Short mmCIF file of C-alpha atoms (C1' of nucleotides) and ligand atoms in Angstrom, two decimals:
data_model
loop_
_atom_site.label_atom_id
_atom_site.label_comp_id
_atom_site.label_asym_id
_atom_site.label_seq_id
_atom_site.Cartn_x
_atom_site.Cartn_y
_atom_site.Cartn_z
CA MET A 1 25.89 -5.77 -25.57
CA THR A 2 24.28 -5.44 -22.17
CA LYS A 3 20.85 -3.91 -21.86
CA GLN A 4 21.07 -0.22 -21.08
CA VAL A 5 19.50 1.28 -17.97
CA ARG A 6 17.19 4.29 -18.14
CA ASN A 7 16.33 6.49 -15.23
CA THR A 8 12.70 7.50 -15.23
CA ALA A 9 10.63 9.66 -12.90
CA ALA A 10 8.81 6.63 -11.54
CA LYS A 11 11.99 4.69 -10.87
CA THR A 12 13.59 7.69 -9.15
CA ALA A 13 10.48 8.16 -7.04
CA VAL A 14 10.52 4.53 -5.88
CA MET A 15 14.21 4.67 -5.03
CA GLU A 16 13.76 7.97 -3.21
CA MET A 17 10.96 6.47 -1.24
CA LEU A 18 12.89 3.35 -0.25
CA SER A 19 15.86 5.51 0.61
CA GLN A 20 13.85 7.82 2.88
CA SER A 21 12.01 5.01 4.62
CA SER A 22 13.36 3.59 7.86
CA THR A 23 11.54 0.35 7.19
CA ALA A 24 11.34 -2.02 4.25
CA LEU A 25 8.25 -1.43 2.12
CA SER A 26 5.82 -3.71 0.35
CA HIS A 27 4.70 -3.25 -3.25
CA GLY A 28 1.33 -2.06 -2.01
CA GLU A 29 2.80 0.52 0.33
CA ILE A 30 4.98 1.91 -2.42
CA TYR A 31 2.17 1.97 -4.94
CA GLN A 32 -0.18 3.76 -2.56
CA SER A 33 2.34 6.44 -1.67
CA LEU A 34 2.89 7.04 -5.36
CA ALA A 35 -0.87 7.46 -5.60
CA GLU A 36 -2.09 7.71 -9.18
CA THR A 37 1.31 8.76 -10.53
CA CYS A 38 1.97 5.39 -12.05
CA ASP A 39 0.52 2.00 -12.72
CA ARG A 40 0.53 -0.98 -10.37
CA VAL A 41 2.38 -3.08 -12.90
CA THR A 42 5.02 -0.41 -13.37
CA VAL A 43 5.84 -0.55 -9.68
CA TYR A 44 6.31 -4.31 -9.89
CA ARG A 45 8.59 -3.90 -12.88
CA ILE A 46 10.61 -1.13 -11.28
CA LEU A 47 11.15 -3.26 -8.19
CA ASP A 48 12.21 -6.23 -10.31
CA ARG A 49 14.65 -4.00 -12.15
CA LEU A 50 16.11 -2.53 -8.96
CA ILE A 51 16.74 -6.04 -7.72
CA GLU A 52 18.32 -7.11 -10.98
CA GLU A 53 20.55 -4.04 -10.85
CA GLY A 54 21.61 -5.00 -7.34
CA VAL A 55 20.20 -1.81 -5.87
CA ALA A 56 17.42 -3.39 -3.85
CA HIS A 57 16.54 -6.78 -2.42
CA ARG A 58 13.45 -8.72 -1.58
CA ILE A 59 12.53 -9.77 1.95
CA ALA A 60 9.96 -12.49 2.62
CA LEU A 61 8.58 -12.31 6.15
CA SER A 62 7.60 -15.35 8.16
CA ASP A 63 3.96 -14.93 7.21
CA GLY A 64 4.72 -14.82 3.50
CA THR A 65 4.49 -11.04 3.10
CA VAL A 66 7.09 -9.60 0.74
CA LYS A 67 8.95 -6.35 1.40
CA TYR A 68 11.66 -4.43 -0.44
CA ALA A 69 14.67 -2.52 0.83
CA LEU A 70 17.64 -0.78 -0.72
CA CYS A 71 20.85 -2.73 -0.40
CA GLU A 72 22.91 0.15 0.92
CA GLN A 73 20.83 0.03 4.08
CA CYS A 74 22.00 -3.48 4.68
CA GLY A 75 25.72 -3.28 4.15
CA ASP A 76 28.56 -0.83 4.55
CA GLY A 77 28.34 0.11 0.91
CA HIS A 78 31.75 -1.29 0.17
CA HIS A 79 31.35 -5.02 0.34
CA HIS A 80 27.81 -5.97 -0.40
CA ALA A 81 26.75 -8.99 1.61
CA HIS A 82 23.25 -10.35 1.77
CA SER A 83 23.92 -12.78 4.56
CA HIS A 84 22.33 -10.64 7.21
CA LEU A 85 19.11 -11.09 9.09
CA HIS A 86 15.85 -9.19 8.85
CA PHE A 87 13.91 -8.01 11.82
CA ASN A 88 10.14 -7.69 11.88
CA CYS A 89 8.64 -5.75 14.77
CA VAL A 90 5.34 -7.27 15.82
CA LEU A 91 4.23 -3.95 17.31
CA CYS A 92 5.01 -1.21 14.77
CA GLY A 93 5.26 -3.63 11.84
CA GLY A 94 8.61 -2.20 10.82
CA VAL A 95 10.98 -4.43 8.88
CA SER A 96 14.69 -3.65 8.89
CA CYS A 97 17.99 -5.12 7.84
CA LEU A 98 20.19 -5.79 10.84
CA GLU A 99 23.96 -5.67 10.58
CA VAL A 100 24.15 -9.05 12.21
CA GLU A 101 25.88 -11.97 10.55
CA ILE A 102 23.75 -15.07 10.17
CA PRO A 103 25.33 -17.75 12.37
CA HIS A 104 26.62 -20.85 10.68
CA VAL A 105 24.12 -23.70 10.46
CA GLN A 106 25.19 -27.32 10.25
CA LEU A 107 23.13 -29.33 7.77
CA PRO A 108 22.72 -33.12 7.76
CA ARG A 109 25.14 -35.14 5.64
CA LYS A 110 24.91 -34.71 1.87
CA TYR A 111 22.84 -31.54 2.07
CA LYS A 112 24.27 -28.61 0.11
CA MET A 113 23.50 -25.08 1.31
CA HIS A 114 23.03 -22.30 -1.22
CA ASP A 115 21.63 -19.45 0.80
CA VAL A 116 19.86 -18.74 4.05
CA SER A 117 16.89 -16.56 4.91
CA LEU A 118 16.57 -15.55 8.54
CA VAL A 119 13.73 -13.45 9.88
CA VAL A 120 13.44 -12.54 13.55
CA ASN A 121 10.07 -11.43 14.90
CA GLY A 122 9.95 -9.39 18.08
CA LEU A 123 10.09 -5.86 19.42
CA CYS A 124 12.31 -3.26 17.82
CA ALA A 125 14.39 -0.88 19.95
CA ALA A 126 11.82 1.89 19.67
CA CYS A 127 8.85 -0.29 20.61
CA ASN A 128 10.67 -2.10 23.43
CA SER A 129 10.57 0.56 26.11
CA MET B 1 -16.45 -23.92 27.59
CA THR B 2 -13.89 -24.58 24.90
CA LYS B 3 -15.03 -25.12 21.35
CA GLN B 4 -15.35 -28.79 20.53
CA VAL B 5 -13.40 -30.43 17.72
CA ARG B 6 -15.10 -32.54 15.05
CA ASN B 7 -13.36 -35.02 12.81
CA THR B 8 -14.69 -34.91 9.29
CA ALA B 9 -13.80 -36.81 6.15
CA ALA B 10 -12.15 -33.77 4.61
CA LYS B 11 -10.05 -33.05 7.67
CA THR B 12 -8.95 -36.66 7.91
CA ALA B 13 -8.04 -36.66 4.23
CA VAL B 14 -5.88 -33.55 4.61
CA MET B 15 -4.12 -34.96 7.65
CA GLU B 16 -3.57 -38.29 5.92
CA MET B 17 -2.11 -36.48 2.96
CA LEU B 18 0.28 -34.38 5.04
CA SER B 19 1.24 -37.46 7.00
CA GLN B 20 2.03 -39.51 3.88
CA SER B 21 3.97 -36.72 2.17
CA SER B 22 7.72 -36.50 2.55
CA THR B 23 7.57 -32.79 1.80
CA ALA B 24 5.56 -29.89 3.13
CA LEU B 25 2.56 -29.07 0.95
CA SER B 26 0.96 -25.84 -0.21
CA HIS B 27 -2.77 -25.17 -0.03
CA GLY B 28 -2.93 -25.53 -3.80
CA GLU B 29 -1.17 -28.88 -3.83
CA ILE B 30 -3.48 -30.22 -1.15
CA TYR B 31 -6.59 -28.90 -2.86
CA GLN B 32 -5.62 -30.40 -6.20
CA SER B 33 -4.89 -33.83 -4.75
CA LEU B 34 -8.28 -33.75 -3.08
CA ALA B 35 -9.70 -33.00 -6.53
CA GLU B 36 -13.37 -32.10 -6.42
CA THR B 37 -13.96 -33.79 -3.07
CA CYS B 38 -14.13 -30.49 -1.24
CA ASP B 39 -14.12 -26.77 -1.64
CA ARG B 40 -11.07 -24.50 -1.85
CA VAL B 41 -12.24 -22.53 1.16
CA THR B 42 -12.75 -25.69 3.19
CA VAL B 43 -9.10 -26.62 2.70
CA TYR B 44 -8.05 -23.20 3.97
CA ARG B 45 -10.25 -23.60 7.00
CA ILE B 46 -9.07 -27.12 7.74
CA LEU B 47 -5.45 -25.98 7.58
CA ASP B 48 -6.19 -23.06 9.90
CA ARG B 49 -7.85 -25.46 12.31
CA LEU B 50 -4.99 -27.95 12.23
CA ILE B 51 -2.61 -25.14 13.10
CA GLU B 52 -4.81 -23.89 15.91
CA GLU B 53 -5.00 -27.44 17.25
CA GLY B 54 -1.21 -27.63 17.22
CA VAL B 55 -1.25 -30.51 14.75
CA ALA B 56 0.30 -28.67 11.82
CA HIS B 57 2.39 -25.59 11.22
CA ARG B 58 2.86 -23.03 8.49
CA ILE B 59 6.14 -22.56 6.65
CA ALA B 60 6.83 -19.41 4.63
CA LEU B 61 9.62 -19.91 2.10
CA SER B 62 12.09 -17.22 1.16
CA ASP B 63 10.05 -16.32 -1.92
CA GLY B 64 6.87 -15.86 0.09
CA THR B 65 5.30 -19.20 -0.81
CA VAL B 66 3.44 -20.83 2.09
CA LYS B 67 3.58 -24.55 2.86
CA TYR B 68 2.10 -26.73 5.57
CA ALA B 69 3.53 -29.68 7.49
CA LEU B 70 2.43 -31.84 10.37
CA CYS B 71 4.20 -31.06 13.59
CA GLU B 72 5.14 -34.63 14.40
CA GLN B 73 7.45 -34.61 11.43
CA CYS B 74 9.41 -31.81 12.96
CA GLY B 75 9.98 -32.98 16.51
CA ASP B 76 10.48 -36.18 18.43
CA GLY B 77 6.84 -36.26 19.37
CA HIS B 78 7.59 -35.81 23.03
CA HIS B 79 8.69 -32.23 23.40
CA HIS B 80 7.23 -30.13 20.65
CA ALA B 81 9.61 -27.37 19.61
CA HIS B 82 9.16 -25.12 16.63
CA SER B 83 12.63 -23.67 16.74
CA HIS B 84 13.96 -25.78 13.91
CA LEU B 85 14.90 -24.81 10.40
CA HIS B 86 13.19 -25.58 7.13
CA PHE B 87 15.00 -26.74 4.06
CA ASN B 88 13.90 -25.93 0.54
CA CYS B 89 15.51 -27.90 -2.26
CA VAL B 90 15.98 -25.72 -5.33
CA LEU B 91 16.01 -28.80 -7.57
CA CYS B 92 13.11 -31.03 -6.51
CA GLY B 93 11.25 -28.23 -4.74
CA GLY B 94 10.82 -30.34 -1.63
CA VAL B 95 10.40 -28.56 1.69
CA SER B 96 11.23 -30.38 4.89
CA CYS B 97 11.64 -29.77 8.59
CA LEU B 98 15.21 -30.47 9.67
CA GLU B 99 16.00 -31.65 13.16
CA VAL B 100 18.57 -28.93 13.49
CA GLU B 101 18.45 -26.37 16.26
CA ILE B 102 18.45 -22.78 15.11
CA PRO B 103 21.73 -21.24 16.34
CA HIS B 104 21.48 -18.38 18.79
CA VAL B 105 21.43 -14.94 17.21
CA GLN B 106 22.63 -11.84 19.03
CA LEU B 107 20.38 -8.84 18.46
CA PRO B 108 21.37 -5.18 18.91
CA ARG B 109 20.75 -3.60 22.31
CA LYS B 110 17.11 -3.13 23.32
CA TYR B 111 15.74 -5.48 20.70
CA LYS B 112 13.49 -8.22 22.06
CA MET B 113 13.32 -11.53 20.20
CA HIS B 114 10.05 -13.44 20.06
CA ASP B 115 10.64 -16.10 17.45
CA VAL B 116 12.89 -16.90 14.54
CA SER B 117 12.15 -18.21 11.06
CA LEU B 118 15.05 -19.83 9.26
CA VAL B 119 14.82 -21.20 5.73
CA VAL B 120 17.79 -22.75 3.97
CA ASN B 121 17.73 -23.07 0.20
CA GLY B 122 19.98 -25.60 -1.48
CA LEU B 123 20.17 -29.22 -2.55
CA CYS B 124 18.58 -31.98 -0.51
CA ALA B 125 20.39 -35.27 0.13
CA ALA B 126 18.57 -37.01 -2.70
CA CYS B 127 19.23 -34.31 -5.28
CA ASN B 128 22.86 -33.76 -4.25
CA SER B 129 24.48 -36.78 -5.85
"C1'" DC C 1 16.17 16.55 -34.38
"C1'" DA C 2 15.83 11.66 -35.56
"C1'" DT C 3 16.68 6.91 -34.19
"C1'" DT C 4 16.70 3.27 -31.06
"C1'" DT C 5 14.67 0.63 -27.66
"C1'" DA C 6 13.83 0.66 -22.54
"C1'" DT C 7 9.89 1.77 -20.09
"C1'" DT C 8 5.08 2.54 -19.33
"C1'" DG C 9 -0.15 2.00 -19.27
"C1'" DC C 10 -3.81 -0.82 -19.97
"C1'" DA C 11 -6.47 -4.82 -20.27
"C1'" DA C 12 -6.74 -9.34 -19.12
"C1'" DC C 13 -5.46 -13.08 -16.65
"C1'" DA C 14 -3.88 -16.27 -12.73
"C1'" DT C 15 -3.24 -17.44 -8.00
"C1'" DA C 16 -3.82 -16.72 -3.01
"C1'" DG C 17 -6.63 -15.73 0.75
"C1'" DT C 18 -11.02 -13.88 3.20
"C1'" DT C 19 -15.95 -13.27 4.58
"C1'" DG C 20 -21.05 -13.96 5.12
"C1'" DC C 21 -24.65 -17.00 5.09
"C1'" DA C 22 -27.54 -20.83 4.47
"C1'" DA C 23 -27.22 -25.91 4.23
"C1'" DT C 24 -25.10 -30.03 6.06
"C1'" DA C 25 -23.54 -33.28 9.24
"C1'" DA C 26 -20.73 -34.76 13.57
"C1'" DT C 27 -21.59 -35.08 18.52
"C1'" DT C 28 -24.23 -34.82 22.47
"C1'" DT C 29 -28.33 -35.48 24.93
"C1'" DA C 30 -32.82 -37.15 25.85
"C1'" DT D 1 -32.61 -44.40 18.33
"C1'" DA D 2 -34.35 -39.76 17.58
"C1'" DA D 3 -33.91 -34.87 18.43
"C1'" DA D 4 -31.16 -30.92 19.51
"C1'" DT D 5 -26.88 -28.44 19.25
"C1'" DT D 6 -23.47 -26.31 16.75
"C1'" DA D 7 -19.00 -27.21 14.19
"C1'" DT D 8 -18.19 -27.63 9.55
"C1'" DT D 9 -19.01 -27.13 4.71
"C1'" DG D 10 -20.27 -25.15 0.00
"C1'" DC D 11 -21.09 -21.33 -2.56
"C1'" DA D 12 -20.89 -16.75 -4.07
"C1'" DA D 13 -18.55 -12.68 -3.87
"C1'" DC D 14 -14.80 -10.10 -2.77
"C1'" DT D 15 -9.78 -8.32 -1.92
"C1'" DA D 16 -4.89 -8.75 -2.53
"C1'" DT D 17 -0.96 -10.12 -5.09
"C1'" DG D 18 1.53 -11.05 -9.12
"C1'" DT D 19 2.12 -11.92 -14.33
"C1'" DT D 20 1.86 -11.30 -19.47
"C1'" DG D 21 1.15 -9.23 -24.18
"C1'" DC D 22 0.99 -5.30 -26.80
"C1'" DA D 23 0.75 -0.76 -28.41
"C1'" DA D 24 2.09 3.92 -26.94
"C1'" DT D 25 5.53 6.74 -24.70
"C1'" DA D 26 9.76 8.73 -23.75
"C1'" DA D 27 14.93 8.26 -22.21
"C1'" DA D 28 19.40 8.19 -24.15
"C1'" DT D 29 22.60 8.56 -27.89
"C1'" DG D 30 24.57 10.74 -31.82
MN1 LIG E 1 18.55 -6.60 3.93
MN1 LIG E 2 8.70 -27.71 10.77
ZN1 LIG E 3 8.62 -1.55 16.48
ZN1 LIG E 4 15.78 -32.17 -3.77
#
DNA sequence: CATTTATTGCAACATAGTTGCAATAATTTA
DNA sequence: TAAATTATTGCAACTATGTTGCAATAAATG
């Protein structure tokens, strides 16, 4: 039997927060906004669980920073595809999932591609004015 | 006047190591191989300096891990371009610069692209047999 | 309400990266 | 070659990030 899922106040709060946010959030940002209401470790575990449940996904920026975003923000809800790029605004720091397909990349002979991570750094629409 | 550059034993050792290695190396890997011969912090500072000098570059993998590689390995030596992709083998863990141009990506209106980071995870030629 | 067990808090640990400062040593200059 | 300059290093101390074990807590189910 598959492990059952329980909805807790902390988990709901994290999801609510990710859902409200226009930008992907780091563990630290989430933990701080939840100020005192739950433990650091709990936030890590909730995020891990959300990812395992397919509700959220991890985004590693080009400097190594890790952010989290809900998956609905990055697909049409119907077919869930993770082959989209992530945009990191160097001005406001915002990180967002763009509905842009990752172009096909040709690898050298014998290489086998599993998945691709593409992060674009630049100015977002709001900051580029 | 621009800050002068000094070649020290530690710096030479790090460069030698990166130059010999077929894969990009993390700070930890470099530090361990240098075992006891110099401080942890020194390795960080040497790597920062190599990057500032344009000799090496940083590679952030899709899980947030950071690796370092010499720049000569990732260009033809003549024109130095950093718009190439990095390959991370999920089997041997090797990380290498591939001489493959990053395909053009079309961003939504008003977005301004500065630079792109593209990491492909999969099986390298050696592991894919 | 009682049972089951997923989730949490806490302590403790591991790794990654940064900063200040005094000591050291690579270059430059005399 | 010896002295002066200052880039580099070692060390201590600190912050940030992430993980694990275990006992206590609290969802869900009946
Ligand atoms: Mn996304
Ligand atoms: Mn490279
Ligand atoms: Zn912006
Ligand atoms: Zn391999």
